[in-house]
Tab-separated table of C-alpha atoms in Angstrom:
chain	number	residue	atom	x	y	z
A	1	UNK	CA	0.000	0.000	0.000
A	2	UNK	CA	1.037	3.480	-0.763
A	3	UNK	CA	1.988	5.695	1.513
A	4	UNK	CA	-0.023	8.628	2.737
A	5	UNK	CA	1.384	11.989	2.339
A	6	UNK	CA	-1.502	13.771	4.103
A	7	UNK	CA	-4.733	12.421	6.173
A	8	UNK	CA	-7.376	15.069	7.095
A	9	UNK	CA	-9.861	13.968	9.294
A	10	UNK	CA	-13.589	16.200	9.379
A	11	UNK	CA	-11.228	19.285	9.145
A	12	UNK	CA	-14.045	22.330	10.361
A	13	UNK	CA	-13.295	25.968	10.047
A	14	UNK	CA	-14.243	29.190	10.538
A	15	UNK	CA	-14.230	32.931	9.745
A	16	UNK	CA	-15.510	35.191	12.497
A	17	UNK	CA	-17.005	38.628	11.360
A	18	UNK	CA	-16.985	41.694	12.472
A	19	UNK	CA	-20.364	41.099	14.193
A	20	UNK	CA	-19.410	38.061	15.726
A	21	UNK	CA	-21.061	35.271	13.026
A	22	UNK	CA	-19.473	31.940	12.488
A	23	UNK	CA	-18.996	30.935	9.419
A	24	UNK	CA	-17.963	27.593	8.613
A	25	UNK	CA	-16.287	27.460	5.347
A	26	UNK	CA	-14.213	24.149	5.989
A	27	UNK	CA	-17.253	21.515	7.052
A	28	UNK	CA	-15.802	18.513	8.657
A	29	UNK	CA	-13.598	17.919	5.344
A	30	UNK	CA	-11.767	14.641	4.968
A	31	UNK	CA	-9.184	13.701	2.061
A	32	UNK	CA	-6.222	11.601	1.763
A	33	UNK	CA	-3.461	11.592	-0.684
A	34	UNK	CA	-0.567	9.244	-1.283
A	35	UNK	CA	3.006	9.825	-2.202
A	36	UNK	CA	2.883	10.790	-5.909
A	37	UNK	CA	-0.457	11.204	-6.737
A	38	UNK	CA	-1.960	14.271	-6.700
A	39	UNK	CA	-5.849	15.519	-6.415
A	40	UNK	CA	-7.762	18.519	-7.762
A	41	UNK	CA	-10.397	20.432	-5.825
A	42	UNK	CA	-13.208	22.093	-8.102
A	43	UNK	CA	-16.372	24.298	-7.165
A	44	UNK	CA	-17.524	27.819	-7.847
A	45	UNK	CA	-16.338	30.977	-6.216
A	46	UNK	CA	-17.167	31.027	-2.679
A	47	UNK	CA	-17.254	26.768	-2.183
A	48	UNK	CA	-14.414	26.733	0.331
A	49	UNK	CA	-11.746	25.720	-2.163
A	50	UNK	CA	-8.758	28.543	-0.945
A	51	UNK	CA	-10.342	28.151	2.469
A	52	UNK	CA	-9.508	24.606	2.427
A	53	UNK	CA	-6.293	25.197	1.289
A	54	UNK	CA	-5.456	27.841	3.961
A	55	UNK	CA	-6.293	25.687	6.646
A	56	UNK	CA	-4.210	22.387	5.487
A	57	UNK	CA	-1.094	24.242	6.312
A	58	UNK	CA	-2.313	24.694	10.086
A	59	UNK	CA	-1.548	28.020	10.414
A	60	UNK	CA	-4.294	30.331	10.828
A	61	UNK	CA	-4.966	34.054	10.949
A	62	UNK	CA	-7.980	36.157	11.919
A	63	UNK	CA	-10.652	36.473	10.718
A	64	UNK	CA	-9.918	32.175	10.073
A	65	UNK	CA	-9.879	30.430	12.908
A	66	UNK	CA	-9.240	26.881	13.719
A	67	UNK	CA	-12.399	24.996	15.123
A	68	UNK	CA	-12.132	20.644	15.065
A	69	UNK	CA	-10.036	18.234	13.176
A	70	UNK	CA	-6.467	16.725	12.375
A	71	UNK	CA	-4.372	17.284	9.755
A	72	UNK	CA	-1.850	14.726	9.325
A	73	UNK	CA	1.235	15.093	7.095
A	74	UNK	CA	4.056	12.137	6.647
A	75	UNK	CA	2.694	10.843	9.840
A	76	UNK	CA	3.026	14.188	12.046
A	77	UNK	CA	0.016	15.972	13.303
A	78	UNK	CA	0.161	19.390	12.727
A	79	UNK	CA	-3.123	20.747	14.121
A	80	UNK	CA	-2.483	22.653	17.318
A	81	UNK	CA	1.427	23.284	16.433
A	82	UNK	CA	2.666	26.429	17.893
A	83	UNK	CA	2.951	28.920	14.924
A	84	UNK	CA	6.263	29.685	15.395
A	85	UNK	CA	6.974	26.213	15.224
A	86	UNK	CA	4.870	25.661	12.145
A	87	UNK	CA	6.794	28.488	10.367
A	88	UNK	CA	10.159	26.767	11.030
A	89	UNK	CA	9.647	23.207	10.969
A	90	UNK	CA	6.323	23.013	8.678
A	91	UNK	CA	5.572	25.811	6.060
A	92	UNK	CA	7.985	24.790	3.048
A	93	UNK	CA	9.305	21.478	4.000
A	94	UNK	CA	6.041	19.450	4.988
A	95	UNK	CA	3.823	21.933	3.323
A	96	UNK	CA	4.157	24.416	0.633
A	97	UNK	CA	1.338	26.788	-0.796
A	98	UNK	CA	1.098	28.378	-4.294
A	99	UNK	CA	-0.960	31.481	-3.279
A	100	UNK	CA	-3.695	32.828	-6.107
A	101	UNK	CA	-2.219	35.718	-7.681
A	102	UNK	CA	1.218	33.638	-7.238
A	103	UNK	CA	3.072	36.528	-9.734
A	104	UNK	CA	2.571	38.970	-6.678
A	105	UNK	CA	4.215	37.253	-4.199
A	106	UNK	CA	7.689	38.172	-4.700
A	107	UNK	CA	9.139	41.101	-3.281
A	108	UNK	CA	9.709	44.033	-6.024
A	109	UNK	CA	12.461	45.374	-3.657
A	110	UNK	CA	14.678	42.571	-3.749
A	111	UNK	CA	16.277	40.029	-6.287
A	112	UNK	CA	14.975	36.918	-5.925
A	113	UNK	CA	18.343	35.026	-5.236
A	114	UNK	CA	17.913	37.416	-2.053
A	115	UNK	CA	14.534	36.624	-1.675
A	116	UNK	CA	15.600	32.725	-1.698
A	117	UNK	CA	17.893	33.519	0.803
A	118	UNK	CA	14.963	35.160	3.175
A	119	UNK	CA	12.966	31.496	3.349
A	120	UNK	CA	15.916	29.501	3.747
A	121	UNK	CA	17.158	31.833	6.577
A	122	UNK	CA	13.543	32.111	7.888
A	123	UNK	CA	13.487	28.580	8.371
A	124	UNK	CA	17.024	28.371	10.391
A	125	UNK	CA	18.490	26.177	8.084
A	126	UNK	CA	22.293	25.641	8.700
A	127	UNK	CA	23.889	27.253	4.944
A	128	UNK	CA	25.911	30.104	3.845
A	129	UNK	CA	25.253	32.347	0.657
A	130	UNK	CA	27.175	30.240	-1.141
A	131	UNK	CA	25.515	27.304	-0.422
A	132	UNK	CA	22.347	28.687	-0.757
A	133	UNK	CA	23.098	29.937	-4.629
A	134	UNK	CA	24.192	26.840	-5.632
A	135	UNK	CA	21.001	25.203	-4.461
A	136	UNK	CA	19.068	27.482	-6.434
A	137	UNK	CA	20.611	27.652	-9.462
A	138	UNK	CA	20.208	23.452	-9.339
A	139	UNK	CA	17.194	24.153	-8.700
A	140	UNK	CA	16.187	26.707	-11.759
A	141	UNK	CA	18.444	24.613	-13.722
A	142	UNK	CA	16.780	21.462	-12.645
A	143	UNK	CA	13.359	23.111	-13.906
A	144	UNK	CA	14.413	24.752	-16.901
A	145	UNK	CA	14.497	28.348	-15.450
A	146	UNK	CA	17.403	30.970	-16.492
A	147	UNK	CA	19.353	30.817	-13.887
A	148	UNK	CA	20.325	34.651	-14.493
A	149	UNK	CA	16.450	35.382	-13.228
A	150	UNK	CA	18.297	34.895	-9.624
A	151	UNK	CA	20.221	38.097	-10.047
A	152	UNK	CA	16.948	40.074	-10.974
A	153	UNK	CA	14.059	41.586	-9.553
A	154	UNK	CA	10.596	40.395	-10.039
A	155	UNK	CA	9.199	43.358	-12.134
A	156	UNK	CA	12.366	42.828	-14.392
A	157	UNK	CA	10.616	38.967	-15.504
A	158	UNK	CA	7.721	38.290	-17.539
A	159	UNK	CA	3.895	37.532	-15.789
A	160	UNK	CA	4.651	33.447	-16.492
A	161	UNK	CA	8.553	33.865	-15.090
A	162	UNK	CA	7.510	35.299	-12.489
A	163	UNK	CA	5.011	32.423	-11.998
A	164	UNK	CA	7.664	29.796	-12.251
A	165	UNK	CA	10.136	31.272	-10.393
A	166	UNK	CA	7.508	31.361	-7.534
A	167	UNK	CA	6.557	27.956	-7.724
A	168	UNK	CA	10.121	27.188	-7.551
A	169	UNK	CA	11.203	29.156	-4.631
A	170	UNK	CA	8.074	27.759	-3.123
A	171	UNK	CA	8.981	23.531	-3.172
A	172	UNK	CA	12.871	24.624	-3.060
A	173	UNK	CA	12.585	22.666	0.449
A	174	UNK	CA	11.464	19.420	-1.521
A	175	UNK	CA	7.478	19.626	0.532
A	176	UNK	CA	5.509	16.629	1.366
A	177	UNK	CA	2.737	18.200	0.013
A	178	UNK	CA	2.616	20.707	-2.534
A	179	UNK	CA	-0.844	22.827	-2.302
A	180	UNK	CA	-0.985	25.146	-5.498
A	181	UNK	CA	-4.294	27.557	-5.643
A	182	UNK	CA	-5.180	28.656	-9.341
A	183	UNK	CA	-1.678	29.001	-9.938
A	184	UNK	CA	-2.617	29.527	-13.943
A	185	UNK	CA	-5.651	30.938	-14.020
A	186	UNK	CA	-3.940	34.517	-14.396
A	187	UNK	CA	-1.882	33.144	-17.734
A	188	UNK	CA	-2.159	33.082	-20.704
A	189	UNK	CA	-2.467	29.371	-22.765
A	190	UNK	CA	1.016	29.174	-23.565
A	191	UNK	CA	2.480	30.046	-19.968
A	192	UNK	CA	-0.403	27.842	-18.116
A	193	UNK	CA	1.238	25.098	-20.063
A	194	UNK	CA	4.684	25.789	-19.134
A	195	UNK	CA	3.372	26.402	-15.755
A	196	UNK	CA	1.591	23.109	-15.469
A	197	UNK	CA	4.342	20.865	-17.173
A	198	UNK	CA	6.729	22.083	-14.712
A	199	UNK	CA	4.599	21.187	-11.685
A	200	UNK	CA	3.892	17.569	-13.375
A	201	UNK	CA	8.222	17.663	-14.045
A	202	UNK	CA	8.400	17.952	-10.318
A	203	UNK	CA	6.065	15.303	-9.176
A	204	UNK	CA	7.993	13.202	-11.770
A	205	UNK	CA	11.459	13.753	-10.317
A	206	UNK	CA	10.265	13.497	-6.499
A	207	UNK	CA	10.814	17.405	-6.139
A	208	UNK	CA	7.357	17.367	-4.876
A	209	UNK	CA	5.548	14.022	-2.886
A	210	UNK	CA	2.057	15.224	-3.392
A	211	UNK	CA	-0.016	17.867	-4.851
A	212	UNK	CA	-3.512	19.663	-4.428
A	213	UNK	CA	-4.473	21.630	-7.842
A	214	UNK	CA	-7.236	24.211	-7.215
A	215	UNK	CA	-8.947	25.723	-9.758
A	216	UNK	CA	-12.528	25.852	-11.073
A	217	UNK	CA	-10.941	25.342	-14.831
A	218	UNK	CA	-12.454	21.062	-14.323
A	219	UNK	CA	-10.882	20.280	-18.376
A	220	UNK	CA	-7.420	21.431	-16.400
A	221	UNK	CA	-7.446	19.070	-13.627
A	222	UNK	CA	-8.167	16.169	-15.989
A	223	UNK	CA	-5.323	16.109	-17.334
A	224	UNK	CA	-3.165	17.276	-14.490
A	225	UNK	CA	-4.528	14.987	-11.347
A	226	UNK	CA	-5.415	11.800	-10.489
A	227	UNK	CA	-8.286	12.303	-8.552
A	228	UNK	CA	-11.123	15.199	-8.421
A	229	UNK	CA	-12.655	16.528	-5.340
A	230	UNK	CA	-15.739	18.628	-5.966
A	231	UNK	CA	-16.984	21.152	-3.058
A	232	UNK	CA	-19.821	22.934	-2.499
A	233	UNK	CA	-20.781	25.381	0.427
A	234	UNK	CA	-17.805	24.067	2.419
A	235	UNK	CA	-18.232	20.186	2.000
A	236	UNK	CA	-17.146	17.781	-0.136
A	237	UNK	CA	-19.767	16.549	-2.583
A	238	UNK	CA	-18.037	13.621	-4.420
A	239	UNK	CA	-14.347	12.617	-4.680
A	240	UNK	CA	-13.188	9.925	-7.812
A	241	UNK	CA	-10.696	9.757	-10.314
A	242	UNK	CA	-10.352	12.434	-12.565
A	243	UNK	CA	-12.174	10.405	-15.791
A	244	UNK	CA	-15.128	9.182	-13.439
A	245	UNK	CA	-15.854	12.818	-12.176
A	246	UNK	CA	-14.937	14.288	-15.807
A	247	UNK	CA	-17.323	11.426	-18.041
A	248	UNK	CA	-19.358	9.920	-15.345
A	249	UNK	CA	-20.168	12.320	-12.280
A	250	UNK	CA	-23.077	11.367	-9.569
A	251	UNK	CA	-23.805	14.311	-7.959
A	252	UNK	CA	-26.145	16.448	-9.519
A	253	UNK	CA	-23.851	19.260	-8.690
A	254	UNK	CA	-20.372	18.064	-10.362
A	255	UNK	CA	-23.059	16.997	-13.283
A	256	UNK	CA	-24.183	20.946	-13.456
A	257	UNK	CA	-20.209	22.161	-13.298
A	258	UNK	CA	-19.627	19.718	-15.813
A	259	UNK	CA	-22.506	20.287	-18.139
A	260	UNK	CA	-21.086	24.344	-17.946
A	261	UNK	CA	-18.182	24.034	-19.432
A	262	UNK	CA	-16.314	22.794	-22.685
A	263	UNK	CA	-14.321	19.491	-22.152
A	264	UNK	CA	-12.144	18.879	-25.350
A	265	UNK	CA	-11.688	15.125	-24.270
A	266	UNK	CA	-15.536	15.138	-25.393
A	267	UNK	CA	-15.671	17.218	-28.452
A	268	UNK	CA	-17.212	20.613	-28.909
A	269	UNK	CA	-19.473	20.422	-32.016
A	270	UNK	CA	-23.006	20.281	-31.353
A	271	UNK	CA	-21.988	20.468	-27.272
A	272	UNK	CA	-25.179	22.877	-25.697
A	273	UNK	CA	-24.137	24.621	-22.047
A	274	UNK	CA	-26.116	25.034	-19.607
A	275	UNK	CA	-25.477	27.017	-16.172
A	276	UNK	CA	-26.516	25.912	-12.726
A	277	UNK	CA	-29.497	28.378	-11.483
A	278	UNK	CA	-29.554	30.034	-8.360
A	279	UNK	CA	-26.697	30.832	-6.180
A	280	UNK	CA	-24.369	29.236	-3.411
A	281	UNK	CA	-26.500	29.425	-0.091
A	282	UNK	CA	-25.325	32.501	2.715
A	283	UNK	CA	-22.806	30.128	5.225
A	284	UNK	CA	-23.635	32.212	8.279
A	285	UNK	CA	-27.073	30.334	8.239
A	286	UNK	CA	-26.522	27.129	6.220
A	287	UNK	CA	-29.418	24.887	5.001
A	288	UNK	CA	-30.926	22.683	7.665
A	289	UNK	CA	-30.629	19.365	4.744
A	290	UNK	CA	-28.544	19.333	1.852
A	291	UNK	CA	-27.279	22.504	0.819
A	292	UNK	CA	-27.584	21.999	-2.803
A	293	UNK	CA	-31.436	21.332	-2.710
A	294	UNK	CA	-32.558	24.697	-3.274
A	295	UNK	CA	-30.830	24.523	-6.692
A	296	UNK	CA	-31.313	21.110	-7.563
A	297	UNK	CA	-33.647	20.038	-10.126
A	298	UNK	CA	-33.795	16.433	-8.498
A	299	UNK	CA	-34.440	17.642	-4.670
A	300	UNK	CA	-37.311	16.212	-3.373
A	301	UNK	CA	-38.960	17.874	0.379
A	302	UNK	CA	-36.342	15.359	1.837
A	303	UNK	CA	-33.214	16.969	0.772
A	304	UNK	CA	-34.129	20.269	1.796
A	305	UNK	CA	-34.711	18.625	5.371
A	306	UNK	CA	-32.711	16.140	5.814
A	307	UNK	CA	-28.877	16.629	6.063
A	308	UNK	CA	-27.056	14.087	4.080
A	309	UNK	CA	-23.608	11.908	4.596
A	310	UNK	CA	-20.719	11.702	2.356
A	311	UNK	CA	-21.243	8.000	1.092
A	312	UNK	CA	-18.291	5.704	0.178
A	313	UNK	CA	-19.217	3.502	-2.767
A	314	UNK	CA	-16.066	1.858	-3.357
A	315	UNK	CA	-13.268	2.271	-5.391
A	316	UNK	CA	-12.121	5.816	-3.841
A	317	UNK	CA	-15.688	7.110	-5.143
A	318	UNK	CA	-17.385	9.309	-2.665
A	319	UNK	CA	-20.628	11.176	-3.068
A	320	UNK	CA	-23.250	13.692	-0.912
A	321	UNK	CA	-26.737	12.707	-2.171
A	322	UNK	CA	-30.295	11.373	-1.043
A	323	UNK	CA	-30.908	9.634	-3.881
A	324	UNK	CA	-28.779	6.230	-5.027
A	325	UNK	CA	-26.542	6.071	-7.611
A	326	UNK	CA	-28.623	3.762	-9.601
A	327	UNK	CA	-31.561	6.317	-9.228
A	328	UNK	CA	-29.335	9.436	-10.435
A	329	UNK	CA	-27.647	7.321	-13.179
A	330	UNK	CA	-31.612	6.404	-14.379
A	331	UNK	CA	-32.411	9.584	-14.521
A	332	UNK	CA	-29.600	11.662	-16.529
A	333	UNK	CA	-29.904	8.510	-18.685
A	334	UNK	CA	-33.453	9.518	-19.573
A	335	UNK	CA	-32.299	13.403	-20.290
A	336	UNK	CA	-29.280	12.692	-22.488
């Protein structure tokens, strides 16, 4: 058997207002991932995805705040680590994050061999300047980046070098567990492709142990994951490999995200879209049942009731639904 990277077990969350109101945008969440596979997380705007990625890496700032759960990475329980502590011994090494608007995060001030210099120094590590250039140019060598972008600053490097040079700096510490939120989804085609085959170059080479790929772009994580996680209002609504969610999803939602967009694997000719009505429901006072029922064309006066489990159906398949599989699988039968 395989061995897991990271467990998270019914992982809850919360941001506090201003007011005082809870809102639980991580719903007791629970994923694993084993070394060298990787998983995508998909969902509209608002579903929990960056939420969920926030809170893998234990460390949490106001207005988020930790509320029940383990995270588990390599075998080490992070959840209730001192932050200091995390900041040393975690962030980087166990677990690295790709932040959204990635091309940002380097310092304009600074060059970025300096700037590489800054995490490995922030994490105490026992190397001289000398030692720490020659890791990074291996490193941008390694991954096919100039290394003369080292002696430059950030505005001085295109949007996608930028991008790669931050995804670099960001797994330089070889992480267990590699979280990357829409890291292409400010790119243009040619870039998200450079962007994306140097991620998969990584997992290849054993730069990087495991992955998470966010992003609501579903044709992208088909053919950059293994499995798909789908989320809605901050739980997860079915989990499979990345061809059963892509050709064959259950749950009326991942059909509707699915049904939305263009998947190439399919063909486009003839291919009618259709959007998902409604909108997400408010989190500060979540549905008493399922919290898709209000926009499902299948909810019966159970759903909206009745709160449902995530059921295990074998085979790493997961899904959040009244109805059976057999039942679902009838009916979008009968439509198509």
């Amino acid at each position: 058997m395989a061995k897991l990277m990271l467990d998270v077990r019914q992982l809850t969350t919360k941001y506090i207002t201003r007011t005082g109101e809870d809102v639980y945008s991580v719903d007791h969440v629970s994923l694993t991932i084993e070394e060298g596979k990787s998983l995508g997380i998909a969902g509209e705007s608002g579903c929990g995805k960056s939420t969920l990625a926030l809170s893998l890496m234990g460390y949490y700032f106001p207005p988020l705040h930790y509320t029940s759960g383990d995270i588990i990475v390599d075998g080490k329980n992070i959840t209730g680590m001192d932050p200091d502590t995390i900041r040393k011994t975690v962030l980087g090494s166990d677990v690295a994050y790709i932040p959204q608007a990635a091309m940002n995060a380097l310092n304009p001030t600074r060059k970025v061999g300096k700037f590489i210099e800054d995490v490995i120094h922030a994490h105490e590590l026992p190397m001289d300047k000398k030692q720490i250039r020659e890791m990074a140019e291996q490193r941008f060598a390694l991954l096919g980046l100039p290394v003369d972008a080292l002696d430059k600053h950030s505005v001085e490097l295109s949007g996608g070098m930028r991008q790669r040079v931050v995804i670099a700096v960001s797994t330089i510490l070889n992480p267990k567990v590699l979280i990357a939120d829409e890291p292409s989804s400010a790119l243009d085609v040619t870039s998200q492709k450079m962007v994306i085959k140097m991620m998969k170059d990584m997992m290849a080479k054993g730069l990087v142990k495991s992955m998470i790929f966010i992003t609501h772009e579903l044709p992208l994580l088909y053919n950059v994951t293994d499995d798909i996680m789908v989320m809605y209002a901050g739980q997860i609504v079915e989990r499979g490999t990345a061809k059963e969610m892509v050709f064959d999803p259950i749950h009326p939602y991942s059909r509707g995200l699915m049904r939305s967009i263009l998947v190439p694997e399919e063909g486009t000719r003839d291919v009618k879209l259709t959007a998902i009505p409604g909108t997400p429901p408010n989190l500060k006072h979540p549905p008493q049942g399922c919290r898709f029922a209000e926009r499902c064309r299948y909810a019966t006066e159970a759903c909206k009731f009745n709160q449902m489990p995530l059921l295990d159906i074998g085979g790493g398949r997961f899904y959040r639904c009244g109805h059976s599989v057999e039942h679902l699988r009838e009916v979008y039968e009968g439509e198509d």
